Backbone as a chain_set.jsonl record, in Angstrom:
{"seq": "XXXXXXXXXXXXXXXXXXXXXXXXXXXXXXXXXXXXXXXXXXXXXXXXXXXXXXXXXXXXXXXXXXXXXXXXXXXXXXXXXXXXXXXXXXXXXXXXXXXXXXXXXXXXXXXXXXXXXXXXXXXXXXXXXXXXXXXXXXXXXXXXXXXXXXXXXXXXXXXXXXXXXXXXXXXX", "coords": {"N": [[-203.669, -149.923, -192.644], [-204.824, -147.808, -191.883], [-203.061, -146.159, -190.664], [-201.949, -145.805, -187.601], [-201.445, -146.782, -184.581], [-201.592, -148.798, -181.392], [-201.594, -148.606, -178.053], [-201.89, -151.3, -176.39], [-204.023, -152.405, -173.701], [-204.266, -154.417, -170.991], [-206.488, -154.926, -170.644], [-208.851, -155.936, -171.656], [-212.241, -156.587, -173.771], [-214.555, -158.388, -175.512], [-217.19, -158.507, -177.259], [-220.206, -160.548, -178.632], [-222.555, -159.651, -179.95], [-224.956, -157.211, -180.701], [-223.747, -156.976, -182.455], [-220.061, -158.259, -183.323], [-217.569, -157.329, -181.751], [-214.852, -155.795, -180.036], [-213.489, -154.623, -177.182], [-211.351, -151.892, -175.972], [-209.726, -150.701, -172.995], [-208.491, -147.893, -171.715], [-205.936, -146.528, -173.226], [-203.097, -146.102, -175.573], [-202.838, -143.866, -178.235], [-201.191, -143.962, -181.058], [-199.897, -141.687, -183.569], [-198.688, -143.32, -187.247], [-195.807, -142.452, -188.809], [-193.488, -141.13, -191.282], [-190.872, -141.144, -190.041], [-191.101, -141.311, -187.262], [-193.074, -142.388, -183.825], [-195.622, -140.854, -183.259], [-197.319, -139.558, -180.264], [-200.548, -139.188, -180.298], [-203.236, -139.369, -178.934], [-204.325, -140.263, -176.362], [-206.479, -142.987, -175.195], [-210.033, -143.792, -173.683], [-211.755, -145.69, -174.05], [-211.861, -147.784, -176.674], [-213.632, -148.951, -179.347], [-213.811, -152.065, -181.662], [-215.044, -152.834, -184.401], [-215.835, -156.221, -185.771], [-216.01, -158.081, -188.933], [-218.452, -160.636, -188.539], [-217.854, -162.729, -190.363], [-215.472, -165.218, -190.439], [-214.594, -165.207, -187.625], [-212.81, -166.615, -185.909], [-210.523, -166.588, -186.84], [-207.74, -165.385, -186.757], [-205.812, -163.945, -188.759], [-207.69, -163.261, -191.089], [-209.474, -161.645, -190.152], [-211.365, -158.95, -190.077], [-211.828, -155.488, -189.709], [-214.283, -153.642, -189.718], [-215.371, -151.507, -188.323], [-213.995, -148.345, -186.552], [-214.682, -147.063, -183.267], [-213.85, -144.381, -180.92], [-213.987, -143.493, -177.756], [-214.678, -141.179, -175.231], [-212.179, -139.903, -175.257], [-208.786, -138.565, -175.023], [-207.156, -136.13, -177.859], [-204.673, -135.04, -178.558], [-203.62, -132.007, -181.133], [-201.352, -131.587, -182.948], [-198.289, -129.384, -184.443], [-197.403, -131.776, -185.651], [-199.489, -134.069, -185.843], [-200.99, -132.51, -186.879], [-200.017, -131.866, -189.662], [-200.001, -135.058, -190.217], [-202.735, -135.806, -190.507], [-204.048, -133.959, -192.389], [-202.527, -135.105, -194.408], [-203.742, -137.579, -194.132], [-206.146, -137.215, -194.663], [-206.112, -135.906, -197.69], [-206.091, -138.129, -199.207], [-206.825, -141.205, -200.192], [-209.074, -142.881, -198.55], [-209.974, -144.712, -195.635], [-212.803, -146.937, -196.64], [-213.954, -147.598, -194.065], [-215.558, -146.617, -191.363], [-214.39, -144.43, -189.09], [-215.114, -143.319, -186.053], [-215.395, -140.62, -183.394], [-216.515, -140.016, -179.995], [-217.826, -138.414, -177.281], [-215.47, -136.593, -176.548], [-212.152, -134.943, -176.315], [-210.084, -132.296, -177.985], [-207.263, -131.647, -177.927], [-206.072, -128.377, -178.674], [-202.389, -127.884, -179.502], [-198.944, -126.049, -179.373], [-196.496, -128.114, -179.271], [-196.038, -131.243, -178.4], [-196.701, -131.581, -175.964], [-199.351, -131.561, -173.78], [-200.358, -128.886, -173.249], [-202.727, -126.322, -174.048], [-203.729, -124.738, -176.418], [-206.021, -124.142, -176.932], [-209.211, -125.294, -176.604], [-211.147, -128.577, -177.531], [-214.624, -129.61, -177.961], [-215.836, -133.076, -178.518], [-218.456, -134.073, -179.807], [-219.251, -135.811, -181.777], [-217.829, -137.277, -183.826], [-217.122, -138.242, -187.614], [-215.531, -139.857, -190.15], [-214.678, -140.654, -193.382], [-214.765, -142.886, -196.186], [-216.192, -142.103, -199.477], [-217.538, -143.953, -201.708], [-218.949, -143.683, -203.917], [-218.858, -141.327, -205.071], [-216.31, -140.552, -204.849], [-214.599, -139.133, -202.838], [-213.108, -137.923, -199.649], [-214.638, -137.833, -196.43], [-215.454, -135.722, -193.177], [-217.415, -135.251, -191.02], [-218.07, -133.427, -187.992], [-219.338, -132.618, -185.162], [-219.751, -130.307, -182.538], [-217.78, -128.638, -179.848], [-216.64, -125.577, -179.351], [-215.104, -123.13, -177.217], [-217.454, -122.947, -175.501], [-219.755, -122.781, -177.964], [-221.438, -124.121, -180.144], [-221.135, -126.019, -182.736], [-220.803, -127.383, -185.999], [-219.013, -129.038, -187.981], [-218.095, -129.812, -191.379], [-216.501, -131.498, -193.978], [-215.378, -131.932, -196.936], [-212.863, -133.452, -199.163], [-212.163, -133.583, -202.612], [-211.302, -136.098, -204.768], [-211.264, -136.41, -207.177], [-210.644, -133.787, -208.497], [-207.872, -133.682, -207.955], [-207.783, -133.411, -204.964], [-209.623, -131.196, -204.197], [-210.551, -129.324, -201.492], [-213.694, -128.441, -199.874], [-215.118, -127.012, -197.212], [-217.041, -126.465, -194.49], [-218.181, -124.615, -191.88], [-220.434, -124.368, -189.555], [-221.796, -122.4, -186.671], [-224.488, -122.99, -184.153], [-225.512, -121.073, -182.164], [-223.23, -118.135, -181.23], [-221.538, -117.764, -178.526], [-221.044, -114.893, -176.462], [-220.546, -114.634, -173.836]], "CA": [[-204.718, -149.281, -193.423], [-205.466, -146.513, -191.085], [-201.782, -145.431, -190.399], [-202.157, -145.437, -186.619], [-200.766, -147.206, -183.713], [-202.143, -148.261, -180.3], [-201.018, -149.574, -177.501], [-203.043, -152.07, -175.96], [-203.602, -152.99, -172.189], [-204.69, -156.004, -170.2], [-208.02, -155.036, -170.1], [-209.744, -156.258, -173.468], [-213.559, -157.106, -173.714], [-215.069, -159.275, -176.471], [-219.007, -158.873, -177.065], [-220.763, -161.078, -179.993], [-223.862, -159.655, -179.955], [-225.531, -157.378, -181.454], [-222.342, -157.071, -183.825], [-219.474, -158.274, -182.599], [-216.641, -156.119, -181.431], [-213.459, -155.832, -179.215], [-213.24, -152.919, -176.085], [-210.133, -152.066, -175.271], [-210.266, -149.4, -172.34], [-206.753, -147.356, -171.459], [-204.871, -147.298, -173.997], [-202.608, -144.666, -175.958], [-202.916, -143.96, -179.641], [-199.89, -143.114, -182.185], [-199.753, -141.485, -185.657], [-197.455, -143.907, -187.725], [-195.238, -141.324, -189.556], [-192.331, -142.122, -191.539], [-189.869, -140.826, -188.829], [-191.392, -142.578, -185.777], [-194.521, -142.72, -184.328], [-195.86, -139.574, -182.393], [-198.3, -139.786, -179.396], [-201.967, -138.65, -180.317], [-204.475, -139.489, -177.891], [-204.736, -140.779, -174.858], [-208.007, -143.572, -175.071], [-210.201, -144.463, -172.073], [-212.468, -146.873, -174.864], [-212.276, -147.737, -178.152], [-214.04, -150.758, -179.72], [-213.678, -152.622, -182.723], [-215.989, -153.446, -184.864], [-215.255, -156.732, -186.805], [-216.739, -158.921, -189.624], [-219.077, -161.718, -187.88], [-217.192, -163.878, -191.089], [-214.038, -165.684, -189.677], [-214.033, -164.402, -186.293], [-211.962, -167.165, -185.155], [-209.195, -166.799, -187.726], [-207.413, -163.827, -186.836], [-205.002, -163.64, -190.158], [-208.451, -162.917, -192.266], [-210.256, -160.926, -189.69], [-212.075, -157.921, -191.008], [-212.612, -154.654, -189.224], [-215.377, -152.854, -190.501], [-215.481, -149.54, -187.952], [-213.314, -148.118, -185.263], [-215.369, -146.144, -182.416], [-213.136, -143.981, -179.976], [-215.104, -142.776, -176.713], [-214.179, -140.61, -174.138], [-210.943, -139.613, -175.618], [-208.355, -136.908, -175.126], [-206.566, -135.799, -178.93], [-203.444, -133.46, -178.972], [-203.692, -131.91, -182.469], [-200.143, -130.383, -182.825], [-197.83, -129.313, -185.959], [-196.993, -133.388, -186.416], [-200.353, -134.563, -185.577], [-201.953, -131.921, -188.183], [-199.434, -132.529, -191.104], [-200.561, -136.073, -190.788], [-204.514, -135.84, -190.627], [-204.013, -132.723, -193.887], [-202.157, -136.051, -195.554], [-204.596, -138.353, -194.326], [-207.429, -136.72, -195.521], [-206.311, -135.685, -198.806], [-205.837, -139.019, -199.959], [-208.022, -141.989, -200.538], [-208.938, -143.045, -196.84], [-210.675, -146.359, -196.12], [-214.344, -146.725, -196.357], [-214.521, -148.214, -192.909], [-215.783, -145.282, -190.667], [-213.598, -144.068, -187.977], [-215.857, -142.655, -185.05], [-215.12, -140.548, -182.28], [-217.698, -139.513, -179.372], [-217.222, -137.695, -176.073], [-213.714, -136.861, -176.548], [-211.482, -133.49, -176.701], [-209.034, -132.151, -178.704], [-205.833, -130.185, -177.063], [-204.82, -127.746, -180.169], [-201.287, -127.215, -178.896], [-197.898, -126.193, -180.208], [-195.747, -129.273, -179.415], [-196.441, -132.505, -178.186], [-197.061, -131.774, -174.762], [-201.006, -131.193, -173.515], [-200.824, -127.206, -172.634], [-203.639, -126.045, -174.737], [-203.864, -123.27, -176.929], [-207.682, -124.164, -177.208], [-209.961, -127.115, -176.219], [-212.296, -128.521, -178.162], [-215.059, -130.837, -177.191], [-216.583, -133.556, -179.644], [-220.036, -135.113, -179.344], [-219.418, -136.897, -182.646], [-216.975, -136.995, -185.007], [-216.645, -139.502, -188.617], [-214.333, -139.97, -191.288], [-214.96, -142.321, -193.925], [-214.783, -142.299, -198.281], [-217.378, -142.13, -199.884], [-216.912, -144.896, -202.972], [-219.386, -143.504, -205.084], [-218.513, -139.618, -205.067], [-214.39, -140.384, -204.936], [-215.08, -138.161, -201.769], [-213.212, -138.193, -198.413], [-215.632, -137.074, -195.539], [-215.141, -135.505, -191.924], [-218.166, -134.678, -189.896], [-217.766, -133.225, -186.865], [-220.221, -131.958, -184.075], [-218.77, -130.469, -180.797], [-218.482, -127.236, -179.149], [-215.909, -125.156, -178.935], [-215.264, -122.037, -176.694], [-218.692, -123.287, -175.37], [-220.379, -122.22, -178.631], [-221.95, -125.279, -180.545], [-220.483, -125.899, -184.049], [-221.436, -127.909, -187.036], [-218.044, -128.535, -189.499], [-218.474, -131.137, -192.357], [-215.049, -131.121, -194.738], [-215.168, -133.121, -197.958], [-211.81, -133.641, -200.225], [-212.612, -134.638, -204.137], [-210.065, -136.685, -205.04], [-211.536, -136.616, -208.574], [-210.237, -133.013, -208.591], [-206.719, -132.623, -207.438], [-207.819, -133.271, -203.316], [-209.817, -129.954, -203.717], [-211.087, -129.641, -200.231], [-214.485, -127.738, -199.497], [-215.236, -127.186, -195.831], [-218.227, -125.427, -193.733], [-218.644, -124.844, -190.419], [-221.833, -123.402, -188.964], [-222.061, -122.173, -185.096], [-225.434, -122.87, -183.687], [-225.099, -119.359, -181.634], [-222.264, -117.649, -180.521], [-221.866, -117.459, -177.105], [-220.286, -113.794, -176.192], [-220.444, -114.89, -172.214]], "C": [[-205.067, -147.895, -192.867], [-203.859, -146.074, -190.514], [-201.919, -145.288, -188.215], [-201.947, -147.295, -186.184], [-201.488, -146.922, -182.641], [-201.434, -149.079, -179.326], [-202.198, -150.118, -176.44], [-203.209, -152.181, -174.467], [-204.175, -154.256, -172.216], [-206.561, -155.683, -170.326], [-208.724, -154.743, -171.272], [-211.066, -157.081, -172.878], [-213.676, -157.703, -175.545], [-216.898, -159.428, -176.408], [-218.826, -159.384, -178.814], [-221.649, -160.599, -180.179], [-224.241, -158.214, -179.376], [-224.922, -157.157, -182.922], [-220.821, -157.277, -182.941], [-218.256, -157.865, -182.597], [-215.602, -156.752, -180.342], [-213.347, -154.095, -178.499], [-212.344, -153.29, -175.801], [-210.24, -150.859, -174.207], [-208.045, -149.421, -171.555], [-206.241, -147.607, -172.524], [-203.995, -145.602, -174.746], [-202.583, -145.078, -177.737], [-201.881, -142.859, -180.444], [-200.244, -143.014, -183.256], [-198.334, -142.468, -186.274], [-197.02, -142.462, -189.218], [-194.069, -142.056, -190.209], [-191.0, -142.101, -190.707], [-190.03, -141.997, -187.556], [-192.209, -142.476, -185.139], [-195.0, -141.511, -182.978], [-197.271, -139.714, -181.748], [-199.645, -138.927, -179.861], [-203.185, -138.509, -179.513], [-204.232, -140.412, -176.596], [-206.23, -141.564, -174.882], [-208.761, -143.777, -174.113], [-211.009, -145.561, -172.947], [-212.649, -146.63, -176.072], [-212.759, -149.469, -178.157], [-213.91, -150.432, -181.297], [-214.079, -153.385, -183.738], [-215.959, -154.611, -185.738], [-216.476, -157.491, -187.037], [-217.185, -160.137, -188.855], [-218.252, -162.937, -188.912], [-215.742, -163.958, -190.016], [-213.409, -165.129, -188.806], [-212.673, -165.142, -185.695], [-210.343, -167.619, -186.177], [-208.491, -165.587, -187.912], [-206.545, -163.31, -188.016], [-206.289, -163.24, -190.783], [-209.793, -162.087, -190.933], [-210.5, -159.857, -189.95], [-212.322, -157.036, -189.895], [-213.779, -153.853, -190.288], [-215.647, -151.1, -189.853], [-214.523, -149.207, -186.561], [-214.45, -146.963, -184.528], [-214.43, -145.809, -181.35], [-214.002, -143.674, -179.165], [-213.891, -142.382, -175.219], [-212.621, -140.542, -174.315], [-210.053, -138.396, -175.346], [-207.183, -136.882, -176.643], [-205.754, -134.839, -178.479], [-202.991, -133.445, -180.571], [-202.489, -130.854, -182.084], [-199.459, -130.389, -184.211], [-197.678, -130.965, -186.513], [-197.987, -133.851, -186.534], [-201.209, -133.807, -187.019], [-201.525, -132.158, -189.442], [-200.063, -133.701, -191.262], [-202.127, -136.614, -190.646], [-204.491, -134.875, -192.051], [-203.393, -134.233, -194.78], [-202.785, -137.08, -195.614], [-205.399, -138.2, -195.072], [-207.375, -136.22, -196.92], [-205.879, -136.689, -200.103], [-206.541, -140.152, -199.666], [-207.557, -142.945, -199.213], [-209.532, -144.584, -196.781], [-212.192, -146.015, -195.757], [-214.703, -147.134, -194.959], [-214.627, -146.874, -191.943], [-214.9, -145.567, -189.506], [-214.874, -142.819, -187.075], [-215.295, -141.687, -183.663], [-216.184, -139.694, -181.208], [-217.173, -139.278, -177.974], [-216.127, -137.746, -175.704], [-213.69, -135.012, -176.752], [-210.508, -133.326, -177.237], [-208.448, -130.818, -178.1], [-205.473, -129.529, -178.46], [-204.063, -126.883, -179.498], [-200.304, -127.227, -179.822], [-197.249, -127.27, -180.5], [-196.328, -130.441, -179.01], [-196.401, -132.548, -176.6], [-198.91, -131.336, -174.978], [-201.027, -129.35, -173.075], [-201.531, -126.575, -174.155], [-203.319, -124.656, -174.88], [-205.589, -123.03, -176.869], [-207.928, -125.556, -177.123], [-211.282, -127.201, -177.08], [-213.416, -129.937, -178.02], [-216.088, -131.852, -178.387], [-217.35, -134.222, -179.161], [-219.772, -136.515, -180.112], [-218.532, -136.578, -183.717], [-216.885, -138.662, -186.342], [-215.767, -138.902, -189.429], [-214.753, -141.036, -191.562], [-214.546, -141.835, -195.49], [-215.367, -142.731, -198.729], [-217.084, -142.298, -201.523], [-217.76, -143.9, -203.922], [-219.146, -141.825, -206.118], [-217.018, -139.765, -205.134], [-214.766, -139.408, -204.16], [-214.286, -138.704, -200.187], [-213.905, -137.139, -197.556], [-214.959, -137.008, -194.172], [-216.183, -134.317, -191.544], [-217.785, -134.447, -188.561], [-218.787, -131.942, -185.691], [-220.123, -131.59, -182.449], [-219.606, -128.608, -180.382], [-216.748, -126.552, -179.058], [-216.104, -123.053, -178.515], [-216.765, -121.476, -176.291], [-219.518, -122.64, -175.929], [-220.871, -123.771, -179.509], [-221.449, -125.123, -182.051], [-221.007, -127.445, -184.684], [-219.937, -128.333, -187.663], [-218.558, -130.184, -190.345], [-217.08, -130.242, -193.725], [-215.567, -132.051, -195.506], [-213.45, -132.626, -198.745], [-212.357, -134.674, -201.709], [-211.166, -134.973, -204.653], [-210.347, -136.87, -206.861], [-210.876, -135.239, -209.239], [-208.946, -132.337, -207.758], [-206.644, -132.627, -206.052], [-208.749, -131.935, -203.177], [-210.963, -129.889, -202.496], [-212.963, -128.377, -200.362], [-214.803, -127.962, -197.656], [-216.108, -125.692, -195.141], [-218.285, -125.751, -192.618], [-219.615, -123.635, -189.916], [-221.584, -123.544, -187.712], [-223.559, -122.043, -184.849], [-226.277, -121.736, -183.219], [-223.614, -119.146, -180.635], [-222.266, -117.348, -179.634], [-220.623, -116.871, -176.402], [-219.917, -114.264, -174.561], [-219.77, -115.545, -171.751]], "O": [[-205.579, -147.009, -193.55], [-204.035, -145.379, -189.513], [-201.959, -144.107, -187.87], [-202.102, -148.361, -186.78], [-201.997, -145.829, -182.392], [-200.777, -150.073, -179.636], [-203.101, -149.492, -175.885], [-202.12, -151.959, -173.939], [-204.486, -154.972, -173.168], [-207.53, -156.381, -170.028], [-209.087, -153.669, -171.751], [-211.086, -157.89, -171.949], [-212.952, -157.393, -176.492], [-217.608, -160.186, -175.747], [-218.068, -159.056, -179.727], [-222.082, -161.28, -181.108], [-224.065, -157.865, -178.209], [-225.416, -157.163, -184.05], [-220.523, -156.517, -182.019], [-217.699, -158.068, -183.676], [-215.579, -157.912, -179.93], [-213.208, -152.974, -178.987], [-212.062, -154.431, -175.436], [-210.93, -149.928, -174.621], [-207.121, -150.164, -171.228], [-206.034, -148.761, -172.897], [-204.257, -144.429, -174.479], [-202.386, -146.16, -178.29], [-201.785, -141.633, -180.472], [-200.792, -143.868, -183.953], [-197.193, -142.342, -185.828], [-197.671, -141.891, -190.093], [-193.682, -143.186, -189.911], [-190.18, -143.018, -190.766], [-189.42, -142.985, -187.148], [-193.032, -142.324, -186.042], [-194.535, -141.583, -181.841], [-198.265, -139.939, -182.437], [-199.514, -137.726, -179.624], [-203.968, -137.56, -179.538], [-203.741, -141.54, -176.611], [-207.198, -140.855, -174.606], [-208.012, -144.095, -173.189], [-210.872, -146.642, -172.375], [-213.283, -145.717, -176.601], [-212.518, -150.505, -177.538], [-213.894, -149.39, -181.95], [-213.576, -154.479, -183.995], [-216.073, -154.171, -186.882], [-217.452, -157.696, -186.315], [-216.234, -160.799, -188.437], [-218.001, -164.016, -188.377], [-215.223, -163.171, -189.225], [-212.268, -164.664, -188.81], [-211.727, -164.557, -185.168], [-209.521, -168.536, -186.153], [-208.546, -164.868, -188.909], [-206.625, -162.097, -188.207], [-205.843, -162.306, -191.45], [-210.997, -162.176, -191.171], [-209.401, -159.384, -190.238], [-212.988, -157.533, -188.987], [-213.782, -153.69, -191.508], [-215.93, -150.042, -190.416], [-214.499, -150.006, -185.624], [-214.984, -146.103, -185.227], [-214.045, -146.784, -180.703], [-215.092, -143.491, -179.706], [-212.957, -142.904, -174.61], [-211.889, -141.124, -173.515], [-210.545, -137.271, -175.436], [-206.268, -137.696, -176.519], [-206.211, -133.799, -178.006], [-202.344, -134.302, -181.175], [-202.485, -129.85, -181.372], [-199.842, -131.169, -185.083], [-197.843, -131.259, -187.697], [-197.94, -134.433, -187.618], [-201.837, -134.394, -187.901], [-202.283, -132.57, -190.32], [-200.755, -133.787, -192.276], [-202.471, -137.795, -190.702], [-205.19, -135.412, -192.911], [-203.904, -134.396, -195.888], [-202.766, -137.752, -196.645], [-205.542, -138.86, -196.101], [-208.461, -136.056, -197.475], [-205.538, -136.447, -201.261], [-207.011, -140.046, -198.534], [-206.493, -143.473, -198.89], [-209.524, -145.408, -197.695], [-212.659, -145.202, -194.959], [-215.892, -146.985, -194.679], [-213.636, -146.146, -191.873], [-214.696, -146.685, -189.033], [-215.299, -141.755, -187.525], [-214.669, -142.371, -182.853], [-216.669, -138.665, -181.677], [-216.188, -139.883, -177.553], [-215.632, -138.508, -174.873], [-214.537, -134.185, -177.091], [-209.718, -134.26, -177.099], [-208.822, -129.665, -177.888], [-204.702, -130.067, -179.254], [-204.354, -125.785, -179.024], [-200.329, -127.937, -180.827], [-197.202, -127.648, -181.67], [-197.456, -130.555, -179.489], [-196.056, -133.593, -176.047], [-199.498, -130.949, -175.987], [-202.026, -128.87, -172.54], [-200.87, -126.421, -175.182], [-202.903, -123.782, -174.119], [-206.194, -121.962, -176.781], [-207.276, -126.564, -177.396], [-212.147, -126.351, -177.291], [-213.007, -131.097, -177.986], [-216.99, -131.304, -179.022], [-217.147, -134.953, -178.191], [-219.884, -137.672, -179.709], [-218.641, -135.562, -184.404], [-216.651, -139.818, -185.99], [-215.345, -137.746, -189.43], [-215.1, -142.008, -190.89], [-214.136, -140.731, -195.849], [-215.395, -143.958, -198.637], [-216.668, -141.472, -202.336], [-217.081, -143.295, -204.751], [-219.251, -141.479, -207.295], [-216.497, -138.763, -205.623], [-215.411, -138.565, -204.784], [-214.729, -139.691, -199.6], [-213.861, -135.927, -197.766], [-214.118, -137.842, -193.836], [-216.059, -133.096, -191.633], [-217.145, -135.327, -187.984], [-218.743, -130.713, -185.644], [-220.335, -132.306, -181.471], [-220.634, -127.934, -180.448], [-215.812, -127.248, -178.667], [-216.737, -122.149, -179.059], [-217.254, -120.363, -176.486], [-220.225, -121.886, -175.26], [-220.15, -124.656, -179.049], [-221.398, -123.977, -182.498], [-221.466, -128.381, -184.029], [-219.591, -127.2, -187.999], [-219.132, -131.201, -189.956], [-216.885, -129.091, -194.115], [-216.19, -132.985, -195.002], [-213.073, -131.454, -198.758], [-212.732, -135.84, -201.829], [-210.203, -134.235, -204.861], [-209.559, -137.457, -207.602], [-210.533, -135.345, -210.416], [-208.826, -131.246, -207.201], [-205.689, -132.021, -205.567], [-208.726, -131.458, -202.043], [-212.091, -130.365, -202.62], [-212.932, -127.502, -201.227], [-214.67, -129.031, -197.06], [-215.908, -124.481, -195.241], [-218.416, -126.905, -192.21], [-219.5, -122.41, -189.925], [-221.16, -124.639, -187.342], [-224.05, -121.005, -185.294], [-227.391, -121.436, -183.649], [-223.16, -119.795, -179.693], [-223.057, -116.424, -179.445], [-219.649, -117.466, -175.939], [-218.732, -114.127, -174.256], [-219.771, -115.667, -170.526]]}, "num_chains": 1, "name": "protein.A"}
């Protein structure tokens, strides 16, 4: 559903309470492409938010939200083709989160940064009633504070609108 690939470690948590979820901490996260599956992030914790219905029946288990934390992203030409094809096509309503994480925007698929960018808070989700995919995002880059919020109307063709406000620019 979410085109993406992770690889798991040994070191999985399980809380019930006060929704119950799945931490996985270490782990590495792939774009599934149709070629083969290209490294994206590096995790130190993601959890997993699933349906309290039929927890103990994992064939009908339900996520409902992914939360990344403390992440590192390398957004490179493969990585961006497939977020531009994610996003301009009907995504899943289950929010995808990511919070104190950075994004490497580099040429290839190594980490040598062209630019770093640091996220407080980032979603993605689609928004049923608008035919609307969404991508908030609140960070900082080139330690200046930034705002962006992207929608795609899928009612029109994917036509994207996208704003990003800087808090203040910071010449220093």
């Amino acid at each position: 559903e979410f085109k993406l690939k992770i690889t798991l470690s040994k070191n999985i948590k399980y809380t019930l309470l006060p929704l119950p979820y799945f931490e996985i901490f270490e782990s590495t996260l792939y774009l599934e492409t149709k070629d083969n599956a290209n490294e994206f992030g590096k995790i130190k914790k993601i959890k997993i938010y699933v349906s309290p219905l039929n927890l103990y029946k994992q064939e009908k288990l339900k996520i409902n939200k992914i939360l990344f934390q403390e992440s590192l992203f390398n957004l490179n030409n493969n990585s961006w083709k497939f977020m531009s094809d994610y996003l301009q096509n009907k995504i899943s309503k289950k929010k995808i989160i990511v919070e104190k994480s950075k994004i490497f925007l580099t040429k290839n698929n190594d980490y040598e940064a062209l630019a770093i960018f640091t996220i407080d808070n980032l979603e993605t989700f689609f928004n049923d009633k608008k035919n609307h995919n969404k991508l908030n995002i609140y960070g900082k880059a080139y330690n200046t504070k930034f705002n962006l919020k992207w929608t795609s109307d899928l009612n029109n063709l994917g036509k994207s609108k996208f704003i990003i406000k800087f808090k203040e620019i910071n010449l220093a």
